[in-house]
PDB file of C-alpha atoms in Angstrom:
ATOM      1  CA  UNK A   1      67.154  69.404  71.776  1.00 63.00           C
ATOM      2  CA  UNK A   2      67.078  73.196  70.494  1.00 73.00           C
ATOM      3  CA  UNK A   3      67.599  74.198  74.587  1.00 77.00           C
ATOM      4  CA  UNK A   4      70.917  72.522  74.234  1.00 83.00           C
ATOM      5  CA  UNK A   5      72.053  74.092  71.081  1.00 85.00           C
ATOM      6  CA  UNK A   6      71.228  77.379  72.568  1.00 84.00           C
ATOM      7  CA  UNK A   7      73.258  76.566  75.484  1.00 88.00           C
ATOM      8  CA  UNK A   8      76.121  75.880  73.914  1.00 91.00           C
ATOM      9  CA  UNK A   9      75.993  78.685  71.106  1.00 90.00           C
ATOM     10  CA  UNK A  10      75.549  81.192  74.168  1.00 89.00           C
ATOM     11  CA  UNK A  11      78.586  79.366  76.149  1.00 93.00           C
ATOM     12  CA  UNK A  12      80.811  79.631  72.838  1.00 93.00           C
ATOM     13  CA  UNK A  13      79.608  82.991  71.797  1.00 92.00           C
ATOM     14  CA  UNK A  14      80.920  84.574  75.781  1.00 94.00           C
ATOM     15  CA  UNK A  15      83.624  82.680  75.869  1.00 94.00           C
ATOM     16  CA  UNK A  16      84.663  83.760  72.578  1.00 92.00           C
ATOM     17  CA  UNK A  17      84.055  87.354  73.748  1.00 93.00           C
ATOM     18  CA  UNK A  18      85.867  87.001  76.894  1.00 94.00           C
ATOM     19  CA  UNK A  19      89.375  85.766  74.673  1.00 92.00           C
ATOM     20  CA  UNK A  20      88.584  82.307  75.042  1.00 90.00           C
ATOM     21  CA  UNK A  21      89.680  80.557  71.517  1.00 90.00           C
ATOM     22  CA  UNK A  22      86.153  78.787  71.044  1.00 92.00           C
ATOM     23  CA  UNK A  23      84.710  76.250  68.568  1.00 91.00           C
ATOM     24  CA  UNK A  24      81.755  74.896  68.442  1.00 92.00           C
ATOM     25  CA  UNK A  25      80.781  71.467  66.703  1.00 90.00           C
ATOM     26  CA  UNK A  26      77.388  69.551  65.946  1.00 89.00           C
ATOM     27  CA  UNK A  27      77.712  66.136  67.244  1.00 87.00           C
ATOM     28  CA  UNK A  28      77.301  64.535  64.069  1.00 86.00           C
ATOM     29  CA  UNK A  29      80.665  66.246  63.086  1.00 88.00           C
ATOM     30  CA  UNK A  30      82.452  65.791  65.957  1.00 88.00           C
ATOM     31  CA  UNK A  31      81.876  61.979  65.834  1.00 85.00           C
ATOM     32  CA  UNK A  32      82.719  61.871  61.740  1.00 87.00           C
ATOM     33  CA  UNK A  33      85.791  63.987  62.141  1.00 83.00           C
ATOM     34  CA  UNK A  34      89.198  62.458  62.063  1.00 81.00           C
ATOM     35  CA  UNK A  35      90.678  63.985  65.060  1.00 74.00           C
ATOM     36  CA  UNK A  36      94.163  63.189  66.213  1.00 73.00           C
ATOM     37  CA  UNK A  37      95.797  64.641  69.743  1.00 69.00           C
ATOM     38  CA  UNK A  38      94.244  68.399  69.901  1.00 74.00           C
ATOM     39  CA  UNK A  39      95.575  68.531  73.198  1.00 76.00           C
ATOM     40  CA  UNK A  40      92.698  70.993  74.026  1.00 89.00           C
ATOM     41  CA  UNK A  41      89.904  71.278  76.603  1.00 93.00           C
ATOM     42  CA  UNK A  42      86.369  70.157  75.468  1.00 94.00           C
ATOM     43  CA  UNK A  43      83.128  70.805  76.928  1.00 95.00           C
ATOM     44  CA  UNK A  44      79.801  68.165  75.901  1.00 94.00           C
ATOM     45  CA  UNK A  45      76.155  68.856  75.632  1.00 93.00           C
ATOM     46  CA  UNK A  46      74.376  66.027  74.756  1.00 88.00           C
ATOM     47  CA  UNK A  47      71.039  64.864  75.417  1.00 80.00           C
ATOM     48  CA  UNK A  48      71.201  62.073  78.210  1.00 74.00           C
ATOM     49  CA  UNK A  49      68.257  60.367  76.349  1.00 72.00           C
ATOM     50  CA  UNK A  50      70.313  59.758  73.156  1.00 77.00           C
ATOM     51  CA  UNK A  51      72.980  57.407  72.978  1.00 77.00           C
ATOM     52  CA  UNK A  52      76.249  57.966  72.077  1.00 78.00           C
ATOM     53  CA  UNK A  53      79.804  56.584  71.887  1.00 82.00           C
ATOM     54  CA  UNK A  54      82.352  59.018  71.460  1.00 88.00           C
ATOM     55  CA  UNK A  55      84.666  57.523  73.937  1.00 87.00           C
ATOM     56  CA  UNK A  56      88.273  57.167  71.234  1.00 87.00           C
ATOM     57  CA  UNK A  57      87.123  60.600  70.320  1.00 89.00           C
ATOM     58  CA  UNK A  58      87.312  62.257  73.582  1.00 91.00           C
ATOM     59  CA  UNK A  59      91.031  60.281  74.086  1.00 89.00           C
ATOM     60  CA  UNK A  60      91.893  63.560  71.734  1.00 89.00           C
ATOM     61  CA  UNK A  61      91.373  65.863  74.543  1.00 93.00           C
ATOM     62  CA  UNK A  62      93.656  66.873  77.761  1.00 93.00           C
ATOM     63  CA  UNK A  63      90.830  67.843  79.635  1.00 95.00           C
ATOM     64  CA  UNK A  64      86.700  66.245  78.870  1.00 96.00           C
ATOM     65  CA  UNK A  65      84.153  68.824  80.635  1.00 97.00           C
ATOM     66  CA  UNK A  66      80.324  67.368  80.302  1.00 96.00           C
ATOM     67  CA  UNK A  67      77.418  70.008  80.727  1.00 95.00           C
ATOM     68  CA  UNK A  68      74.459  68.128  82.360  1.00 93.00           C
ATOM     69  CA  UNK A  69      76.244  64.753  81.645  1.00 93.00           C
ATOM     70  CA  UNK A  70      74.519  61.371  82.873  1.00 90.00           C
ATOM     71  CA  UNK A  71      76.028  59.216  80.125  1.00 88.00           C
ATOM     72  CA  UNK A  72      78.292  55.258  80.872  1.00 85.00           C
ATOM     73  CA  UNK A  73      81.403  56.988  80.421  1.00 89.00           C
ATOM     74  CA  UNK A  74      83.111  59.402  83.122  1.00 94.00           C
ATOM     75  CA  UNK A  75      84.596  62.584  82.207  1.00 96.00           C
ATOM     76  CA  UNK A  76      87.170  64.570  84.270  1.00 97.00           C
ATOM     77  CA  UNK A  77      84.392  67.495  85.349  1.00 98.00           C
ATOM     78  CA  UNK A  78      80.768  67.898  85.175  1.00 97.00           C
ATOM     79  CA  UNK A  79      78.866  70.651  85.728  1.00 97.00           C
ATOM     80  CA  UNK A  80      75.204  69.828  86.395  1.00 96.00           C
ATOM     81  CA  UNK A  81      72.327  72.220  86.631  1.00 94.00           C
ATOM     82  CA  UNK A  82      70.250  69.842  87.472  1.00 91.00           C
ATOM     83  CA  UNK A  83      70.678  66.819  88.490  1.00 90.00           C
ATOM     84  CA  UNK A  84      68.184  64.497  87.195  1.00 80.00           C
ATOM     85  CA  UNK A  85      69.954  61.549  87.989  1.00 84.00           C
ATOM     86  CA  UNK A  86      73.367  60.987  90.215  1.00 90.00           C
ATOM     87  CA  UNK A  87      76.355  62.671  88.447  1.00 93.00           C
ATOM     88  CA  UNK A  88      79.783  61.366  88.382  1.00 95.00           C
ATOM     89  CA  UNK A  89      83.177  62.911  87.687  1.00 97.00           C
ATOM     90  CA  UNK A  90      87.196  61.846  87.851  1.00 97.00           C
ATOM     91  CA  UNK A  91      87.655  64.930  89.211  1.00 97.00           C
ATOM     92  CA  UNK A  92      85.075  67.071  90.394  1.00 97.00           C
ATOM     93  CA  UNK A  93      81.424  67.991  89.813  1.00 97.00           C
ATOM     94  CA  UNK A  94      79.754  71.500  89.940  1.00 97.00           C
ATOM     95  CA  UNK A  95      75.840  71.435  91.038  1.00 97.00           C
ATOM     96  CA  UNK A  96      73.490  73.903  90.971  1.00 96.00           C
ATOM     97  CA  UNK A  97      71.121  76.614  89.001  1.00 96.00           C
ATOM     98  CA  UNK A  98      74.000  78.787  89.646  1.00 96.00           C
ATOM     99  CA  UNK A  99      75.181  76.916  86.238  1.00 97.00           C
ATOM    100  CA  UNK A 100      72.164  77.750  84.296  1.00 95.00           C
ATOM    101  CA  UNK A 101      72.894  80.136  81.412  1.00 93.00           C
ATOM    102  CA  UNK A 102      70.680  82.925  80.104  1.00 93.00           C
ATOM    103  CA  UNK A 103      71.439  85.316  77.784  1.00 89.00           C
ATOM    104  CA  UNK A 104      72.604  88.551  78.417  1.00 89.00           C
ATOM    105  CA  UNK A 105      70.417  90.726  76.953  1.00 92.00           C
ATOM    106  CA  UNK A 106      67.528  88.961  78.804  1.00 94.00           C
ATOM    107  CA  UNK A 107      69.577  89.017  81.815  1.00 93.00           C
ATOM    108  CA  UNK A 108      69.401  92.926  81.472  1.00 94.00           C
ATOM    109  CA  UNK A 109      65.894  93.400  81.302  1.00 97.00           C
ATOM    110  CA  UNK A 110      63.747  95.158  83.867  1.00 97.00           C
ATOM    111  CA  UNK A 111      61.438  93.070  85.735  1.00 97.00           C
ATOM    112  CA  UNK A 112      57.566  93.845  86.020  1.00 97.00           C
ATOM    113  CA  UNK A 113      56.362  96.068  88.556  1.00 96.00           C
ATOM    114  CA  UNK A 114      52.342  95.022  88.682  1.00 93.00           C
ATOM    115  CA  UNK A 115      51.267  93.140  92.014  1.00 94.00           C
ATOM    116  CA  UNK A 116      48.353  91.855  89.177  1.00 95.00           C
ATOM    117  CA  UNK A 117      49.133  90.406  86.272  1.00 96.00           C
ATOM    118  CA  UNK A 118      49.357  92.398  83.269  1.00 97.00           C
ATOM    119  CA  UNK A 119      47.552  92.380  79.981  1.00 98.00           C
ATOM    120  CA  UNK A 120      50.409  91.444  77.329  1.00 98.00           C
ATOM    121  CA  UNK A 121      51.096  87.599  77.331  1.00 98.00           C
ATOM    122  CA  UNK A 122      54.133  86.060  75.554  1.00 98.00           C
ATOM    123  CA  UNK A 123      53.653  82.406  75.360  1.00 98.00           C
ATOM    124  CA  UNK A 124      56.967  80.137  74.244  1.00 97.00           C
ATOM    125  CA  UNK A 125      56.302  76.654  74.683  1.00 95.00           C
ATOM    126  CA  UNK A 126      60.084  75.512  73.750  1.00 89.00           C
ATOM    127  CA  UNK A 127      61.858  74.773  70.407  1.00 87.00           C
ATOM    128  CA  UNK A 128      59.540  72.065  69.207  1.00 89.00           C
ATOM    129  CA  UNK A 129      56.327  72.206  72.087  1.00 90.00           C
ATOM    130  CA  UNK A 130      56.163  68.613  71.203  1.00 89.00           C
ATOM    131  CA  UNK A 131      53.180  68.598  73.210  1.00 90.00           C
ATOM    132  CA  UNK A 132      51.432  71.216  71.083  1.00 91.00           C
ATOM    133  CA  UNK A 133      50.317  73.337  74.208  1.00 95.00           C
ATOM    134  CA  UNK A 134      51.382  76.346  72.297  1.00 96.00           C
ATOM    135  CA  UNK A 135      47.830  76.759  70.137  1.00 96.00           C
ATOM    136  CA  UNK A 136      45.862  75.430  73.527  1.00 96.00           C
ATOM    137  CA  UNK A 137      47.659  77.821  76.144  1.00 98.00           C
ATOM    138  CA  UNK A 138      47.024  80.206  73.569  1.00 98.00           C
ATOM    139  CA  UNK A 139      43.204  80.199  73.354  1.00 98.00           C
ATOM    140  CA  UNK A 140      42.735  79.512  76.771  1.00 98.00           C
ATOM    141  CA  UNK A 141      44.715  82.989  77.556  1.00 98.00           C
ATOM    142  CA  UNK A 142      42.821  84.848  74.668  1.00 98.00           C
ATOM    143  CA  UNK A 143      39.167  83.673  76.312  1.00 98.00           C
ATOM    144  CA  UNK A 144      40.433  84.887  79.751  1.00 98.00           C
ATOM    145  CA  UNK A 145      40.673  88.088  78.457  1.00 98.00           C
ATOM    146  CA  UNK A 146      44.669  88.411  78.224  1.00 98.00           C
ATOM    147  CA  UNK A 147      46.528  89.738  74.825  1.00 98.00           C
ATOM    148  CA  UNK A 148      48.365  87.037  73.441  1.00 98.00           C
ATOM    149  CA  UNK A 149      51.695  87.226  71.140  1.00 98.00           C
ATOM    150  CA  UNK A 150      52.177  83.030  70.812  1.00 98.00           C
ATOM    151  CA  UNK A 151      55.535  82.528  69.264  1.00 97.00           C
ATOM    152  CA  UNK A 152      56.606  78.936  67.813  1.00 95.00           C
ATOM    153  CA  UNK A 153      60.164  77.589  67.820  1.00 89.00           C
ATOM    154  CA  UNK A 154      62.013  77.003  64.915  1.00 88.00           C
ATOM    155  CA  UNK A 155      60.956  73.286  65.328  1.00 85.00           C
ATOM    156  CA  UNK A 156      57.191  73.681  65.998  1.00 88.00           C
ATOM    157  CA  UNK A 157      54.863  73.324  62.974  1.00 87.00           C
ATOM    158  CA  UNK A 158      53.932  76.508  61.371  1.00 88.00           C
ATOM    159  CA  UNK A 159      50.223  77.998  62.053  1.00 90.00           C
ATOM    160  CA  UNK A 160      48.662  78.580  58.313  1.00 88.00           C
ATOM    161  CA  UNK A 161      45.190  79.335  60.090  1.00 91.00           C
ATOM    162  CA  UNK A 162      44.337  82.771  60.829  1.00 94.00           C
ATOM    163  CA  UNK A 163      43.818  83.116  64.315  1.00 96.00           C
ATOM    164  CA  UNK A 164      42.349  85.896  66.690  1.00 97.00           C
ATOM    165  CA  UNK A 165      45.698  86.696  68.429  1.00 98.00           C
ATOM    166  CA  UNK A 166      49.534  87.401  67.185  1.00 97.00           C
ATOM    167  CA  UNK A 167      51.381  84.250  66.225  1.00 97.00           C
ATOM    168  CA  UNK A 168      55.400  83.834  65.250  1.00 96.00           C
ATOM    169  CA  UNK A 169      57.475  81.434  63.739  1.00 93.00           C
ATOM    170  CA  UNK A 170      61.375  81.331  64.737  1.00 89.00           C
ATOM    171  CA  UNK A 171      62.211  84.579  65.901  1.00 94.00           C
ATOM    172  CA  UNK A 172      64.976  86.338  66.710  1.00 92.00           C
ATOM    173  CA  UNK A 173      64.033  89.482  68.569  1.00 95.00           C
ATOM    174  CA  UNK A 174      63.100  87.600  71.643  1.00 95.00           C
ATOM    175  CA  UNK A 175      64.700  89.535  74.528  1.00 96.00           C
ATOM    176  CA  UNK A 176      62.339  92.493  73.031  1.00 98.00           C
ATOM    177  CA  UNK A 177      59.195  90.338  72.881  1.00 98.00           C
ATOM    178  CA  UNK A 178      60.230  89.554  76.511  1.00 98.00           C
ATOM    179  CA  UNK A 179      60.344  92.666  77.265  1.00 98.00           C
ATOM    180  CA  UNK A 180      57.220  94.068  75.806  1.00 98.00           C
ATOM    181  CA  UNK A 181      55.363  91.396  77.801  1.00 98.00           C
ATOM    182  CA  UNK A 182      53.819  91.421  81.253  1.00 98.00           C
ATOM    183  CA  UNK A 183      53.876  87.612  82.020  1.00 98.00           C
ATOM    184  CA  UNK A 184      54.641  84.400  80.026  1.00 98.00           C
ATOM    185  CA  UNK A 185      53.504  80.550  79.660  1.00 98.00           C
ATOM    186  CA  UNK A 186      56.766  78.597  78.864  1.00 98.00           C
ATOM    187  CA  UNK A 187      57.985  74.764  78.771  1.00 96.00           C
ATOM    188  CA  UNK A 188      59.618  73.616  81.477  1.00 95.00           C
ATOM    189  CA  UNK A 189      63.609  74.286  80.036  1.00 92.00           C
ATOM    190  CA  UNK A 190      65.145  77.637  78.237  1.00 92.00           C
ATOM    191  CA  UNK A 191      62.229  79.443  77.959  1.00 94.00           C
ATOM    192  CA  UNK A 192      61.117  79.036  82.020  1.00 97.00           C
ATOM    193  CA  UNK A 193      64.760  80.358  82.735  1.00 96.00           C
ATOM    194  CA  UNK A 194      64.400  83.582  80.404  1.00 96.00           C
ATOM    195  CA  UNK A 195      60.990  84.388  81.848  1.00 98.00           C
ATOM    196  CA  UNK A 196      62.094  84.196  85.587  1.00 98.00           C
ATOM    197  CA  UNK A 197      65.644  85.820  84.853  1.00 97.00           C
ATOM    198  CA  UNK A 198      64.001  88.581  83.209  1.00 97.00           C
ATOM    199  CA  UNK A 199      61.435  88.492  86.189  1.00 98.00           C
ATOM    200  CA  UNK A 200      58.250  87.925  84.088  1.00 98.00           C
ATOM    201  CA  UNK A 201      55.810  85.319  85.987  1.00 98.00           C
ATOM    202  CA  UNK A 202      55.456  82.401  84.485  1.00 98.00           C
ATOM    203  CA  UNK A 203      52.956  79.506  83.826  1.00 98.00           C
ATOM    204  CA  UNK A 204      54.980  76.443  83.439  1.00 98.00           C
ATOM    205  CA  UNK A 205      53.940  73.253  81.211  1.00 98.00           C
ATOM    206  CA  UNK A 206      56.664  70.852  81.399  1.00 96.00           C
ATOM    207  CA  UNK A 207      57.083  68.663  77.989  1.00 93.00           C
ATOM    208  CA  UNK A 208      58.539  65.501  79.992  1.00 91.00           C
ATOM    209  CA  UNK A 209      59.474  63.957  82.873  1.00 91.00           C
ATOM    210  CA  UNK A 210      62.888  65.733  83.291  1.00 88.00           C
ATOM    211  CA  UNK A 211      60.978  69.207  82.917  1.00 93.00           C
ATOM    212  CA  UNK A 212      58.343  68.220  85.088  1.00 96.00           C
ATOM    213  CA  UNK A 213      61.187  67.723  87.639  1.00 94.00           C
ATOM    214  CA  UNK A 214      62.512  71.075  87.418  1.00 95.00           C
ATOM    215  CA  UNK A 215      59.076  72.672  87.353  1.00 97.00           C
ATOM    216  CA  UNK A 216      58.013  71.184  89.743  1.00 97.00           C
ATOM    217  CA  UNK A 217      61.299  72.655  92.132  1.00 97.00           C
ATOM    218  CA  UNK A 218      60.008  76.287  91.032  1.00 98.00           C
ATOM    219  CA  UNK A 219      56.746  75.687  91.940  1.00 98.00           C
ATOM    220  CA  UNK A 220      58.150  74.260  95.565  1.00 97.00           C
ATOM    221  CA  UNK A 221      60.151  77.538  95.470  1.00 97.00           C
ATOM    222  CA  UNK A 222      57.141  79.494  94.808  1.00 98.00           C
ATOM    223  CA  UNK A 223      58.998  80.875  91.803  1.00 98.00           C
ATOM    224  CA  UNK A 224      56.398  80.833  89.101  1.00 98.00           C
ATOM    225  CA  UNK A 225      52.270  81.023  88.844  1.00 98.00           C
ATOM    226  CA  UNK A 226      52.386  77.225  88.585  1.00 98.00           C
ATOM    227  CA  UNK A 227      51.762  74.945  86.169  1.00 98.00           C
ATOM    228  CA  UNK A 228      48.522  75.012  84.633  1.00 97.00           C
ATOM    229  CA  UNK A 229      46.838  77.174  82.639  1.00 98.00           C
ATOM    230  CA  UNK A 230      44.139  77.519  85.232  1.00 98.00           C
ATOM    231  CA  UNK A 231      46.807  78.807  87.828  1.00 98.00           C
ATOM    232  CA  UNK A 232      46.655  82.107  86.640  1.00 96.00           C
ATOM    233  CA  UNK A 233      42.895  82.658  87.953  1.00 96.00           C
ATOM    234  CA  UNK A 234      44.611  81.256  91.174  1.00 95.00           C
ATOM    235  CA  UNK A 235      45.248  84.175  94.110  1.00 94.00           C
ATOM    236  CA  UNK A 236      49.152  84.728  94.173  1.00 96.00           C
ATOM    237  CA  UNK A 237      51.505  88.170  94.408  1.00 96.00           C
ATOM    238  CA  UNK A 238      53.221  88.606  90.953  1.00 97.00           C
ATOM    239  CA  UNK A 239      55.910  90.947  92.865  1.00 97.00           C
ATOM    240  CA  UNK A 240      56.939  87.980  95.178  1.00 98.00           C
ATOM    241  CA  UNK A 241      56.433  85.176  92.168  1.00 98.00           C
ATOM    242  CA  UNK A 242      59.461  87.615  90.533  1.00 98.00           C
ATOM    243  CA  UNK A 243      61.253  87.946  93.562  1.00 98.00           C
ATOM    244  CA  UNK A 244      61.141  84.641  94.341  1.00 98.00           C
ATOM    245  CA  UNK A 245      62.535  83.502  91.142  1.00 97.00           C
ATOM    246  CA  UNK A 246      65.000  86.232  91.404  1.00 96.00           C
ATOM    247  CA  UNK A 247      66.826  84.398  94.260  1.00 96.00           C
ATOM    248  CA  UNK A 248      66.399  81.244  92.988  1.00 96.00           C
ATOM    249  CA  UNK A 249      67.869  81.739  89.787  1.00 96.00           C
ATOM    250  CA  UNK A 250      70.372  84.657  88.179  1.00 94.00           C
ATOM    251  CA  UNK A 251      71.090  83.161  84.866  1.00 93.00           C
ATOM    252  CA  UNK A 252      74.589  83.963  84.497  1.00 94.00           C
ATOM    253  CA  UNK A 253      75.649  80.529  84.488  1.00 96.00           C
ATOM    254  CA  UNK A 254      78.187  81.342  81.554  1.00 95.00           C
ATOM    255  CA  UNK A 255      80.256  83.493  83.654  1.00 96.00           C
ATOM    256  CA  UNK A 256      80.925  80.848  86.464  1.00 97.00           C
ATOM    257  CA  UNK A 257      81.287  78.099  83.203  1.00 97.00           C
ATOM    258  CA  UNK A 258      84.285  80.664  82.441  1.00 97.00           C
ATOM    259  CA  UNK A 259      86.146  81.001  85.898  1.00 97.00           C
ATOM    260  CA  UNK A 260      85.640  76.705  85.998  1.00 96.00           C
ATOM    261  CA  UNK A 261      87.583  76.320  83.100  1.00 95.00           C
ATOM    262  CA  UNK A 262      89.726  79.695  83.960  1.00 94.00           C
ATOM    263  CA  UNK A 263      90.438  77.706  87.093  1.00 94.00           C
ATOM    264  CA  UNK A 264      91.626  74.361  85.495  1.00 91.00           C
ATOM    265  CA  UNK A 265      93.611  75.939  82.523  1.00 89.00           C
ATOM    266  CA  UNK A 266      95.864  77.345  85.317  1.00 88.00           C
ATOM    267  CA  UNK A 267      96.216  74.462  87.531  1.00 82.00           C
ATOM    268  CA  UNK A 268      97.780  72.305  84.227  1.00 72.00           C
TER     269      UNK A 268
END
């Protein structure tokens, strides 16, 4: 999934800038490439609904780190933003939002000050919005009145239609479209994270079962709108959505990431 490749590209690019040598490989690669002792750490993102064996390949490593990992074999840490199922470890595991990673320009953005909600509406239904909610959210936000900007990720279907509100296609000013909006409707993954770290409220329409999980621990938390489009007509306190979310989530998931593996370099 695209929110996993962003993870990791985020995770290599601080790491890099923090003096951490840091490569990053596709798993395709990793899998084809004839690897012999490396005697280096290695952190893996993968999709718990794909399968994969990769166990001779991970033999090449001192130390195996998974991010989210729910796969048959164990490796020696896991850290686990969420755990949709049980996770397991040699060693240790880390749990918690405290692991989710946002970026740092987003992390830097003011949040709205409006106890209503604002005009400007950013909607980001994920990398694909599988779904297609994207075109529906959109409309239904457009009739109510709102301002819509609906940008599609790099694997949605491109709009050829002309249509009565802004639409993009893969972009890559998105801490600025953040921040130019009042309020968003996301998916239930990366974008939901960016929208409460930068303290925009946020409608929430999970693409599957795992999302719907971790929407539906936001909504609990009183984090976001909720999670329908009719939610928004719904009487709630934008300022206390935002400050909600604020407490439940910081973003800077990369940082602790670092001291983790800070932590075990110096205990080998």
């Amino acid at each position: 999934g695209y929110g996993h490749y962003n993870r990791c590209s985020s995770l290599c690019s601080y790491f890099y800038g923090n003096g951490i040598k840091t490569e990053m490989i596709e798993l395709d690669e990793f899998i084809s490439n004839n690897m012999t002792n490396k005697g280096e750490i290695v952190l893996v993102d993968i999709s718990f609904n794909r399968t994969v064996t990769i166990e001779e390949k991970l033999k090449c490593f001192t130390t195996t780190i998974g991010l989210d990992w729910f796969h048959k074999s164990t490796l020696d840490y896991n850290i686990v933003a969420f755990p949709h199922h049980k996770p397991n470890a040699l060693k240790q595991c880390f749990i918690g939002l405290d692991y989710l990673i946002v970026d740092q320009t987003i992390q830097s953005i003011r949040p709205v000050k409006k106890s209503k909600l604002g005009q400007k509406v950013l909607i980001v239904i994920g990398g694909g919005d599988i779904n297609n909610q994207g075109i529906k959210a959109a409309y239904y936000c457009f009739n109510s009145g709102y301002e819509v900007h609906l940008v599609l990720g790099p694997l949605a279907k491109p709009i050829t239609n002309k249509m009565p509100f802004t639409v993009s296609h893969h972009v890559s000013n998105m801490p600025a479209l953040i921040a130019n909006s009042d309020w968003m409707v996301t998916n239930g993954g990366s974008c939901l994270f960016e929208a409460v770290t930068s303290g925009r409220p946020a409608i929430a329409l999970p693409q599957n079962k795992a999302e719907g999980a971790i929407v539906s621990l936001f909504k609990q938390k009183n984090a976001i709108i909720g999670d329908q489009l009719t939610d928004i007509h719904a009487e709630f306190n934008p300022l206390e959505v935002i400050l909600n979310g604020k407490e439940l989530l910081d973003g800077k998931g990369a940082e602790r990431i670092l001291n983790i593996v800070k932590g075990i370099v110096s205990k080998s």
